CSV table of C-alpha atoms in Angstrom, one decimal:
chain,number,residue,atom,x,y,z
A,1,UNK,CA,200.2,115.7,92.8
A,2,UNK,CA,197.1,113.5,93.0
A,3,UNK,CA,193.7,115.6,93.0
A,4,UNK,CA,191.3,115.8,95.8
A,5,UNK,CA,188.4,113.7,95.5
A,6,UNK,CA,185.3,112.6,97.0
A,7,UNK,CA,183.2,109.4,97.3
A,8,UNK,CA,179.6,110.3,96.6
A,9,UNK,CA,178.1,107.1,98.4
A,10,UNK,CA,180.2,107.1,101.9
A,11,UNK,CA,181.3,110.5,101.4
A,12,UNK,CA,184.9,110.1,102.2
A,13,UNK,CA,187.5,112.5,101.1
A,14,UNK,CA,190.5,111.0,99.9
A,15,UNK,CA,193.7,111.5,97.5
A,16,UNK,CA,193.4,110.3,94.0
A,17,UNK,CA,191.3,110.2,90.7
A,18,UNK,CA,190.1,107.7,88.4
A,19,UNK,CA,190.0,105.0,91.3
A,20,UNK,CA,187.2,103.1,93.9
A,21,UNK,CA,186.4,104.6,97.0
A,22,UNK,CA,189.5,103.1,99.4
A,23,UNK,CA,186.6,103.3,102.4
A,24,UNK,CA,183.9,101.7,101.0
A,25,UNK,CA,184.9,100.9,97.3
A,26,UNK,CA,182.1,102.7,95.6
A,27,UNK,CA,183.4,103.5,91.6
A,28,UNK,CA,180.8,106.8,92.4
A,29,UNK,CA,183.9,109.2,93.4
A,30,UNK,CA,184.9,112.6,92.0
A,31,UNK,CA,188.3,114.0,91.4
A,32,UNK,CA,189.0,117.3,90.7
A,33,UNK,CA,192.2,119.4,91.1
A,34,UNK,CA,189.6,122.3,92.4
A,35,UNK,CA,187.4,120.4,94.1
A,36,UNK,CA,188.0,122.1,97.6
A,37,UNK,CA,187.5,125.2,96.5
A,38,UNK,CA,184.6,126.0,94.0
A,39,UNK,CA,181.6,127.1,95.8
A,40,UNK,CA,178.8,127.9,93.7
A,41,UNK,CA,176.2,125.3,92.5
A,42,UNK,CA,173.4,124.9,90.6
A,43,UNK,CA,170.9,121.6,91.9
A,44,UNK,CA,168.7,120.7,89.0
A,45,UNK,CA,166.1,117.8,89.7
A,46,UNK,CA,166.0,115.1,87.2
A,47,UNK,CA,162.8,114.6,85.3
A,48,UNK,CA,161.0,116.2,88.2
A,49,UNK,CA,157.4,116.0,87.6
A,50,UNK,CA,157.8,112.4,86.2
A,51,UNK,CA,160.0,111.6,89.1
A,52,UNK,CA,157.9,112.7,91.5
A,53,UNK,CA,154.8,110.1,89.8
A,54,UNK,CA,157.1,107.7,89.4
A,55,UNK,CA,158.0,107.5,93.1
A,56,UNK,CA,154.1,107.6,94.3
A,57,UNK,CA,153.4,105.1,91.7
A,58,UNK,CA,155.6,102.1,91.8
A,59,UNK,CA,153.7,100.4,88.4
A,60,UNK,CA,155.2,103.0,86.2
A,61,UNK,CA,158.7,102.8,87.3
A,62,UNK,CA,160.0,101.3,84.3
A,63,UNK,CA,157.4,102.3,82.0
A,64,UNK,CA,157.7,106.0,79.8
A,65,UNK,CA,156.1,108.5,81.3
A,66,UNK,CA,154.9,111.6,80.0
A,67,UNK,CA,153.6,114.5,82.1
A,68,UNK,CA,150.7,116.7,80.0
A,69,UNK,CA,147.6,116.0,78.6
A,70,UNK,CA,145.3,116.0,75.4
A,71,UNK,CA,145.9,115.7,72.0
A,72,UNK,CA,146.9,119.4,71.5
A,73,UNK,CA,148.7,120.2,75.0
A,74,UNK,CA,152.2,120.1,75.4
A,75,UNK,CA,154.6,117.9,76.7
A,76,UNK,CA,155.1,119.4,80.4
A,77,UNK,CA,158.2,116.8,81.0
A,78,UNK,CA,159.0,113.3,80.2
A,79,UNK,CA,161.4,110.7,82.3
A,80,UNK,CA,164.2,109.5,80.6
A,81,UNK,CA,162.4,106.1,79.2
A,82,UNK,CA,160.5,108.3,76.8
A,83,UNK,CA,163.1,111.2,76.3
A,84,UNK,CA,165.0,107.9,74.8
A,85,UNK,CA,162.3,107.8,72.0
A,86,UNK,CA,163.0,111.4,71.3
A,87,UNK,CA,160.6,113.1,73.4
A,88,UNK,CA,161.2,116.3,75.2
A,89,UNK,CA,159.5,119.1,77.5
A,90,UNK,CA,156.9,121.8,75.4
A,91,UNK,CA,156.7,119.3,72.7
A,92,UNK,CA,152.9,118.7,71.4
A,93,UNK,CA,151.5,115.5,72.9
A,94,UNK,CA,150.2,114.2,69.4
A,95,UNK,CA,153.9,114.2,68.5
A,96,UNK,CA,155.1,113.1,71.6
A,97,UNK,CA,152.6,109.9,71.3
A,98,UNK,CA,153.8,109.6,67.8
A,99,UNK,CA,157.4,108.8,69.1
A,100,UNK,CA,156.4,107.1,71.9
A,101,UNK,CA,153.3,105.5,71.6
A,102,UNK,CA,153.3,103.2,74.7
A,103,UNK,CA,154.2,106.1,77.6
A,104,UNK,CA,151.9,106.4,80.0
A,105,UNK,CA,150.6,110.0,80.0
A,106,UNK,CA,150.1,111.6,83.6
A,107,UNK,CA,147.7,115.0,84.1
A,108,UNK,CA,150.4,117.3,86.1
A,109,UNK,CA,149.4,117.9,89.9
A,110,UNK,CA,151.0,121.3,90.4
A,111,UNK,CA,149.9,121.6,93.8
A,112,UNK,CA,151.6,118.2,94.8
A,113,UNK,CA,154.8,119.2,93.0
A,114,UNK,CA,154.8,122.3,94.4
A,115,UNK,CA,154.6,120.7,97.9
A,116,UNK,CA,157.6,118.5,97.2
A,117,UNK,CA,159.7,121.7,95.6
A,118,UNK,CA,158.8,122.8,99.2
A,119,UNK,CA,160.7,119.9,100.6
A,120,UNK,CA,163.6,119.7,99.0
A,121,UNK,CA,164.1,124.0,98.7
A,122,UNK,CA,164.0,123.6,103.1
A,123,UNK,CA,166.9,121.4,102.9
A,124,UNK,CA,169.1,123.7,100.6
A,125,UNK,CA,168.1,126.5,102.9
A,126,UNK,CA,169.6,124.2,106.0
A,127,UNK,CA,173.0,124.6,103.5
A,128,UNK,CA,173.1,127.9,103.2
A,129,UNK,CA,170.5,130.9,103.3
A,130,UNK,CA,172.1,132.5,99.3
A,131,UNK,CA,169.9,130.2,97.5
A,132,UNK,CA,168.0,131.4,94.4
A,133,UNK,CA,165.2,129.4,93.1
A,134,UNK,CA,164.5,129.4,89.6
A,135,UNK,CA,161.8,126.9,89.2
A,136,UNK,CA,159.8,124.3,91.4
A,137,UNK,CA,163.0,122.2,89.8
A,138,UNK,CA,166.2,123.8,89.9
A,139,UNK,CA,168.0,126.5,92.5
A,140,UNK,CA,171.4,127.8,92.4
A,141,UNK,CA,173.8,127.9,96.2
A,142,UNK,CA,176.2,129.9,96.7
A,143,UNK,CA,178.1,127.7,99.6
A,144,UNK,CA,181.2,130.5,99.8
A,145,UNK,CA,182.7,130.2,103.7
A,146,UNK,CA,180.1,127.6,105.2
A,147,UNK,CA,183.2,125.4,105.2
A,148,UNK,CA,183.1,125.9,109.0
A,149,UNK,CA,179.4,125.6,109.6
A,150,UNK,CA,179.4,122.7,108.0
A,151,UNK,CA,182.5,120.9,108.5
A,152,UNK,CA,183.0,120.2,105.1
A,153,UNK,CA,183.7,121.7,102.0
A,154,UNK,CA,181.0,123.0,99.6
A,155,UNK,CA,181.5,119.3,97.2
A,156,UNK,CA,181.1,117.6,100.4
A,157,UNK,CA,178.2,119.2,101.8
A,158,UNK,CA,176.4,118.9,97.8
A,159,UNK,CA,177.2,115.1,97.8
A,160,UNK,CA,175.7,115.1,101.1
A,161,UNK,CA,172.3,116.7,100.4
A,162,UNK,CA,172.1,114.8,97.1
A,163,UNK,CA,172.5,111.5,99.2
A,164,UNK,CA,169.5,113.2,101.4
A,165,UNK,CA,167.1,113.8,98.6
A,166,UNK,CA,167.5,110.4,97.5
A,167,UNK,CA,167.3,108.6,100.7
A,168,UNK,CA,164.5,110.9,102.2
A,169,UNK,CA,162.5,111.6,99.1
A,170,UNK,CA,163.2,109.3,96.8
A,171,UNK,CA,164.2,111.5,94.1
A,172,UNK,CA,167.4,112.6,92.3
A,173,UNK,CA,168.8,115.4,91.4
A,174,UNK,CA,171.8,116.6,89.3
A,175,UNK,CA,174.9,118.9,90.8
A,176,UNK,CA,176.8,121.4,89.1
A,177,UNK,CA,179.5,123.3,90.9
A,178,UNK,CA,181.7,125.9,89.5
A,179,UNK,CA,183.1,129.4,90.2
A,180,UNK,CA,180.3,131.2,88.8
A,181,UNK,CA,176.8,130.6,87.7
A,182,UNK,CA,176.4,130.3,84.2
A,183,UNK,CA,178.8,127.7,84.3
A,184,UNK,CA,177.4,125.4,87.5
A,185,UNK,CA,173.9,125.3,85.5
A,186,UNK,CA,176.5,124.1,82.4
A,187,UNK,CA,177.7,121.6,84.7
A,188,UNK,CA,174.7,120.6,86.4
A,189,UNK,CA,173.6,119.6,82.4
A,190,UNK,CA,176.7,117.5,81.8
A,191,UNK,CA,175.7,114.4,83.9
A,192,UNK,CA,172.1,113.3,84.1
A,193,UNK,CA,170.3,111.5,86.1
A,194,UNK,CA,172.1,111.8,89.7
A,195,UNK,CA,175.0,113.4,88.0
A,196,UNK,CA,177.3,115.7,89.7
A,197,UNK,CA,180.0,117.7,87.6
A,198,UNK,CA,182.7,119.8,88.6
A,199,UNK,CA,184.2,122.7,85.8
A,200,UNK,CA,187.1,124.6,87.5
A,201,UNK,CA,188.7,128.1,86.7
A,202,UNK,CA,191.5,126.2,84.8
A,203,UNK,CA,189.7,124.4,82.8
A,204,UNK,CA,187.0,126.9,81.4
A,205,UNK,CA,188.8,128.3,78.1
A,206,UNK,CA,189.1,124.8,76.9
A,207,UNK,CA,186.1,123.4,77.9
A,208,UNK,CA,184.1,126.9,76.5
A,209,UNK,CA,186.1,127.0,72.8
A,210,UNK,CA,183.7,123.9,70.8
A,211,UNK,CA,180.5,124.3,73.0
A,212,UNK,CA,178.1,125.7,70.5
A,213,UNK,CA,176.6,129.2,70.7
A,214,UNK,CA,173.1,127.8,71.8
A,215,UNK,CA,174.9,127.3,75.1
A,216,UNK,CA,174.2,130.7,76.1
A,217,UNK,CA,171.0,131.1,77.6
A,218,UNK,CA,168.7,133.2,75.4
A,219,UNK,CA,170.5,131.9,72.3
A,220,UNK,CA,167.5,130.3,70.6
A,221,UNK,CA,167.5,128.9,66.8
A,222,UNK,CA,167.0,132.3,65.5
A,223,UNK,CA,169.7,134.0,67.3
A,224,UNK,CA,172.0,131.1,66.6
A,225,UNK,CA,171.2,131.5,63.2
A,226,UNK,CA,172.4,135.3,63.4
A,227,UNK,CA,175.5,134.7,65.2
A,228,UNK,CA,176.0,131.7,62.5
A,229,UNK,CA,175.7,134.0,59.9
A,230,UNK,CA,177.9,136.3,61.1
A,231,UNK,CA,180.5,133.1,61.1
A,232,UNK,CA,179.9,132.8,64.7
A,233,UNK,CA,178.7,129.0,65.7
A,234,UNK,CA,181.0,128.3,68.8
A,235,UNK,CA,182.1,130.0,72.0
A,236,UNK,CA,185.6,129.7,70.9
A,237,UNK,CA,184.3,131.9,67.8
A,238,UNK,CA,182.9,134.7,69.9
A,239,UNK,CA,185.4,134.7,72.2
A,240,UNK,CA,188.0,135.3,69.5
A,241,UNK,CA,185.7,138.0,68.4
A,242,UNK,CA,186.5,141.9,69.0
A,243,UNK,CA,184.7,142.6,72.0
A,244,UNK,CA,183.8,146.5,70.2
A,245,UNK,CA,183.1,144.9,67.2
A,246,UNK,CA,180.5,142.6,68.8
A,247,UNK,CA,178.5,145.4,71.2
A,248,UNK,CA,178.5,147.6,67.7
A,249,UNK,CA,176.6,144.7,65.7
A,250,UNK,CA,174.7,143.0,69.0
A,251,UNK,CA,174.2,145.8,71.3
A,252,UNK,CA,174.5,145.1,74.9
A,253,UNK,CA,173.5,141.7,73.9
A,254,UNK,CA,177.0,141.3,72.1
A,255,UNK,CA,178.6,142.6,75.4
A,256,UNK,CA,177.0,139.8,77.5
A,257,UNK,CA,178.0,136.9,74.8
A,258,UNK,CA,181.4,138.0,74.8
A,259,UNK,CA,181.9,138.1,78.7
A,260,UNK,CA,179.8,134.8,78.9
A,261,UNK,CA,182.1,133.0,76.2
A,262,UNK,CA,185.2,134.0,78.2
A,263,UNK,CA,183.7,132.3,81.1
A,264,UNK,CA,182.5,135.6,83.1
A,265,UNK,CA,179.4,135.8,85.1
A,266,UNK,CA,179.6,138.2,88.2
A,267,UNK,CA,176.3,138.0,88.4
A,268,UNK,CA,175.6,136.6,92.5
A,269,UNK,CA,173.8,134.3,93.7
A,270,UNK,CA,170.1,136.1,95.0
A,271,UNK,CA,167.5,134.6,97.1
A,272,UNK,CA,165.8,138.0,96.9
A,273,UNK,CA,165.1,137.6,93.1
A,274,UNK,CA,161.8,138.9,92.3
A,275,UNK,CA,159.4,136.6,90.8
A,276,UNK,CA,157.5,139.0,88.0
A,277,UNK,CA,154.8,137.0,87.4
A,278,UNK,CA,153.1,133.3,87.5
A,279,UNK,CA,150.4,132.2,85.4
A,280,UNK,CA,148.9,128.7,84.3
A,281,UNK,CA,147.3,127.2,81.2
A,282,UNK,CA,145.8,124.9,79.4
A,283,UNK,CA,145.4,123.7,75.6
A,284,UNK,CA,142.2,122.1,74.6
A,285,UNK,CA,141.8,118.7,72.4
A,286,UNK,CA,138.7,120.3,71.4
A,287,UNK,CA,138.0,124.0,70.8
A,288,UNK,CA,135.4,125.0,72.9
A,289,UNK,CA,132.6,127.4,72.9
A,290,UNK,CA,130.5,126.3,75.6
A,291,UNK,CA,130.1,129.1,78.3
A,292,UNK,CA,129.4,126.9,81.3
A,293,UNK,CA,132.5,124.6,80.2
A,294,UNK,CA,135.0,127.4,80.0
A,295,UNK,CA,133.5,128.7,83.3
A,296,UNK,CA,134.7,125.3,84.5
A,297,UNK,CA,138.3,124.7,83.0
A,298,UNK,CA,138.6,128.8,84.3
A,299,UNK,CA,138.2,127.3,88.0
A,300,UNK,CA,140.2,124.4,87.9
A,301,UNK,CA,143.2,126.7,86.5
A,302,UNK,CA,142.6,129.4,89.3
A,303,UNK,CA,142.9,126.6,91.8
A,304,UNK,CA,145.9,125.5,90.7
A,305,UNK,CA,147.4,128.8,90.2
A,306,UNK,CA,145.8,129.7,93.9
A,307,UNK,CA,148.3,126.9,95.0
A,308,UNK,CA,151.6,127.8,93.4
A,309,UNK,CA,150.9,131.1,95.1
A,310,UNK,CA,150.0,130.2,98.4
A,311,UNK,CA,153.5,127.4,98.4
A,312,UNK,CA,155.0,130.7,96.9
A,313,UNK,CA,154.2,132.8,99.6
A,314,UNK,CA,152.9,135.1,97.4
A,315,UNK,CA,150.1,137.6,96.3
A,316,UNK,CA,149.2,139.5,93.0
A,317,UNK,CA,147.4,142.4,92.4
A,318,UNK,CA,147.1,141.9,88.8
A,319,UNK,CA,144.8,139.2,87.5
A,320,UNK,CA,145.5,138.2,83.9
A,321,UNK,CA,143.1,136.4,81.4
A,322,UNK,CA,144.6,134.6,78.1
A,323,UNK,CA,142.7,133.1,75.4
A,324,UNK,CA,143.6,131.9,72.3
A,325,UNK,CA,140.8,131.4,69.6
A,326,UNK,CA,140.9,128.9,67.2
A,327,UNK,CA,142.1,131.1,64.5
A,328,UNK,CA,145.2,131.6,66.9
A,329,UNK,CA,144.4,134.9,67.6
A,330,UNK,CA,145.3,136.0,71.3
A,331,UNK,CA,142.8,137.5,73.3
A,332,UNK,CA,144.5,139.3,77.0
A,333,UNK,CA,142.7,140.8,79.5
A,334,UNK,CA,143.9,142.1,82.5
A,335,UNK,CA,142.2,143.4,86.0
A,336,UNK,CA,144.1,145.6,89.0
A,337,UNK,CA,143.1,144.5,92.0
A,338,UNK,CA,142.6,147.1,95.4
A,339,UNK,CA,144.3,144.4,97.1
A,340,UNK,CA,146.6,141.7,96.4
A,341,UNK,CA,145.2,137.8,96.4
A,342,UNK,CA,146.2,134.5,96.2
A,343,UNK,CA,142.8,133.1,96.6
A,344,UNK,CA,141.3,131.1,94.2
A,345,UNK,CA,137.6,132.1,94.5
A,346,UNK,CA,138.7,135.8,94.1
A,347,UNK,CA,140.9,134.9,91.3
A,348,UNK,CA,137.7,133.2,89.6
A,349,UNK,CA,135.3,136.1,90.3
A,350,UNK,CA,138.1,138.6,88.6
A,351,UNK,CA,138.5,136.4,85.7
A,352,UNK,CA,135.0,135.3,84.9
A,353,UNK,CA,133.2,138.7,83.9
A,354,UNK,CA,136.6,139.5,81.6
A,355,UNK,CA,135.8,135.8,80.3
A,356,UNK,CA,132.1,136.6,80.0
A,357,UNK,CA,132.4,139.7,77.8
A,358,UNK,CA,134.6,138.0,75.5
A,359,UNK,CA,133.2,134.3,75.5
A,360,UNK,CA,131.3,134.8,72.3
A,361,UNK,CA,134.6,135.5,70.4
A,362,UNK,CA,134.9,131.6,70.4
A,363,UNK,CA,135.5,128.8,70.4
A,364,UNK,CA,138.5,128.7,71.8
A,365,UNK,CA,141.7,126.5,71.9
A,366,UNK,CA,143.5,127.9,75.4
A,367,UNK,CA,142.7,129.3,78.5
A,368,UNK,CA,145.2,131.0,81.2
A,369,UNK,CA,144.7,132.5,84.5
A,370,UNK,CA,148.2,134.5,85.8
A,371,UNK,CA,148.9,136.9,88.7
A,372,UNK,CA,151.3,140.3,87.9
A,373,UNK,CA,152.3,143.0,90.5
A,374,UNK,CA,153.2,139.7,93.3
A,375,UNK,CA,153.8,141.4,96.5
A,376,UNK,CA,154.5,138.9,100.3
A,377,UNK,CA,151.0,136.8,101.1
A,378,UNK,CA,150.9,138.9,104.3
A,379,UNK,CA,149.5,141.8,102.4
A,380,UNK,CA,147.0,139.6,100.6
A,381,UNK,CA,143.3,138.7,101.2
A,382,UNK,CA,142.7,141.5,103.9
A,383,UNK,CA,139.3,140.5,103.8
A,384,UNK,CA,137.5,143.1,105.0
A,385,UNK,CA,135.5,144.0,101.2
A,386,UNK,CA,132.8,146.2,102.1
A,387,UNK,CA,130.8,145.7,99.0
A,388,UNK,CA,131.0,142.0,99.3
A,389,UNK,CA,129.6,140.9,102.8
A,390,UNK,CA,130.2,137.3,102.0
A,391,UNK,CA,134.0,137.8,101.4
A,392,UNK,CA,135.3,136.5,104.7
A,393,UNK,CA,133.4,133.6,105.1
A,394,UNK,CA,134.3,132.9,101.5
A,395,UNK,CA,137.9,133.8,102.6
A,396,UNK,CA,137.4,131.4,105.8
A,397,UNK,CA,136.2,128.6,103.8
A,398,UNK,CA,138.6,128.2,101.3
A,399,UNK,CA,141.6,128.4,104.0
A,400,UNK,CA,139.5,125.4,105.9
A,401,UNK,CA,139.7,123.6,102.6
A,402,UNK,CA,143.6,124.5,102.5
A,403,UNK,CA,143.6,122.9,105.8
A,404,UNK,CA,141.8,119.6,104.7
A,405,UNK,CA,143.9,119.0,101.4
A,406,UNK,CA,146.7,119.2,103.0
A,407,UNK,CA,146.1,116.8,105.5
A,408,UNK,CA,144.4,114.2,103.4
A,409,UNK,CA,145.2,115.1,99.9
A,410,UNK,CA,144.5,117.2,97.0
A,411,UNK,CA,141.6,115.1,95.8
A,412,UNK,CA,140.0,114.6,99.3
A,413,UNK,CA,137.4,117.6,98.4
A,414,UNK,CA,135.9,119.3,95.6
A,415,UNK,CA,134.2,121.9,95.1
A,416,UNK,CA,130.8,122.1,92.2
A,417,UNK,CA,132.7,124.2,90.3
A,418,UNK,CA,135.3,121.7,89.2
A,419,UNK,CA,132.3,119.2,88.5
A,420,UNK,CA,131.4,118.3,85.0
């Protein structure tokens, strides 16, 4: 019996595998004997913040491109011209331009990413309402029963919003689709760039046995150098492993690698997963001391973290200050708030007396600005401070200047703060 498959171009459904599209005879098709019938996926965009320059910058399309900054930042992601030299996300830049010295390196514009995650997270939502975000790059679906909503089956509607992204944004993204989680963001891994992969319940136990341990999220170097040690290096070895025998050396940890090398993950799909925290940082290519220059790379941070709230939809209560001195030492402070923001001239007043009292502890080599305790925006920036009579206008101001950036661009106004 041949298997269902799909043409990812036309998107016609037709019997058969390994074979053109008989419609349009596109050699982009998938077959898969379960193709009909798995339903959860996980979209990943490819090379995201490169992607997204890429596409506003037509000179750099076939150039490598490397999104960070300085000498001793970190590589915040790299297309896949410069991954081909060896470079990859949270590397430092000095080795990054050491592998690659011709990229083009690109100062990340969170706010404009965060405006496109926007975009493409509305049209997953027009898919189905069980989507879970887990970064401005990547969401699970869960498309179970919109069969007749949609008119297709989950593969068909995925091939279709792929198509969409592409077509309508100019950027692609990677599909996994499975029966469960853990193994859609496996699948979604598998095919890269403008891949879309397919592991069904038949196939799990085979694919699973040689996958190394590292598969498993949370299974870093050190921990697969544990379970190595313990003659443990694939998921074929764990699985084989007595379940008892693993919880008594791993804890509930062992528990979670045993169900997750068998292929279980009952874990749903949860659009009402609770972001914890967000933060943002920066690594110097100098240290710096200076009081007045911290007080400015402290205000561009809170702007940018203001704007990953307020695309969020979110407040915090709890404004967090990091810095890391040039003896590595980490310095944390951290300020509860009566009510919860997402403003960046009240994150800035928060943070700068905490920076103040411990600016002569430098120089330093980092700066971060983060928001705990986030609660809906519709509880946040009240504005109604009775000890600060210039709050609201304050409050009106910087919503104006919302108003104007978005309209004309993040760069249309500045504010003296950000000034060198």
């Amino acid at each position: 019996m041949c298997p269902a498959a799909l043409c990812r171009d036309c998107l016609a459904a037709f019997d058969g595998a390994g074979q053109r599209c008989p419609t349009c005879r596109s050699p982009r098709t998938i077959a898969h004997a379960e193709l009909d019938s798995l339903a959860i996926a996980h979209l990943d965009c490819d090379a995201f913040y490169a992607s997204v320059e890429k596409r506003d910058d037509p000179a750099l399309a076939d150039r490598p491109v490397i999104i960070g900054g300085g000498k001793r930042g970190v590589v915040s992601t790299a297309c896949y011209i410069a991954r081909l030299s060896g470079v990859k996300s949270a590397m430092p830049m000095f080795k990054a331009l050491r592998l690659c010295p011709e990229a083009v390196v690109v100062r990340p514009r969170m706010e404009h990413y965060v405006a496109v995650s926007r975009q493409i997270r509305a049209m997953m939502l027009e898919l189905t309402p069980l989507v879970e975000p887990l970064s401005l790059d990547e969401a699970f679906l869960d498309l179970s029963g919109t069969e007749r909503l949609h008119g297709a089956t989950p593969a068909g509607v995925l091939a279709r919003v792929q198509a969409r992204i592409e077509r309508e944004l100019g950027l692609t993204v990677s599909i996994g689709l499975s029966h469960n989680k853990f193994l859609a963001k496996i699948a979604s891994e598998r095919d890269k760039p403008r891949g879309f992969c397919l592991i069904g319940r038949a196939e799990t136990a085979a694919f699973l046995a040689a996958q190394p341990a590292r598969l498993i999220w949370g299974v870093g170097a050190a921990a697969a150098a544990s379970l190595e040690a313990e003659g443990l290096r694939t998921l074929g070895d764990i699985r084989a492993r007595d379940r008892a025998q693993l919880i008594r050396r791993f804890g509930a940890q062992g528990d979670r690698l045993w169900r997750l090398a068998q292929g279980e993950d009952a874990r749903p799909v949860s659009p009402d997963r609770a972001m914890k925290s967000i933060s943002h940082e920066t690594t110097f290519d100098e240290d710096i001391g200076d009081p007045v220059a911290l007080r400015r790379q402290l205000w561009a941070l809170c702007e940018q973290l203001s704007a990953r709230a307020k695309a969020r939809d979110l407040g915090g209560s709890v404004v967090t200050l990091k810095l890391r001195r040039a003896d590595f030492r980490l310095l944390s402070r951290r300020q509860t708030l009566d009510a919860p923001t997402q403003m960046a001239d009240r994150l800035y007043r928060t943070a700068r007396p905490m920076l103040d009292r411990d600016v002569h502890s430098g120089p330093f080599r980092l700066i971060g600005i983060g928001l705990q305790n986030l609660s809906a925006s519709e509880s946040a920036d009240p504005g109604d401070d009775l000890l600060d009579a210039a709050a609201q206008k304050r409050l009106a101001a910087e919503r104006a200047t919302d108003r104007i950036r978005a309209r004309f661009g993040p760069k249309s106004i500045r504010l003296g703060r950000s000034l060198p």
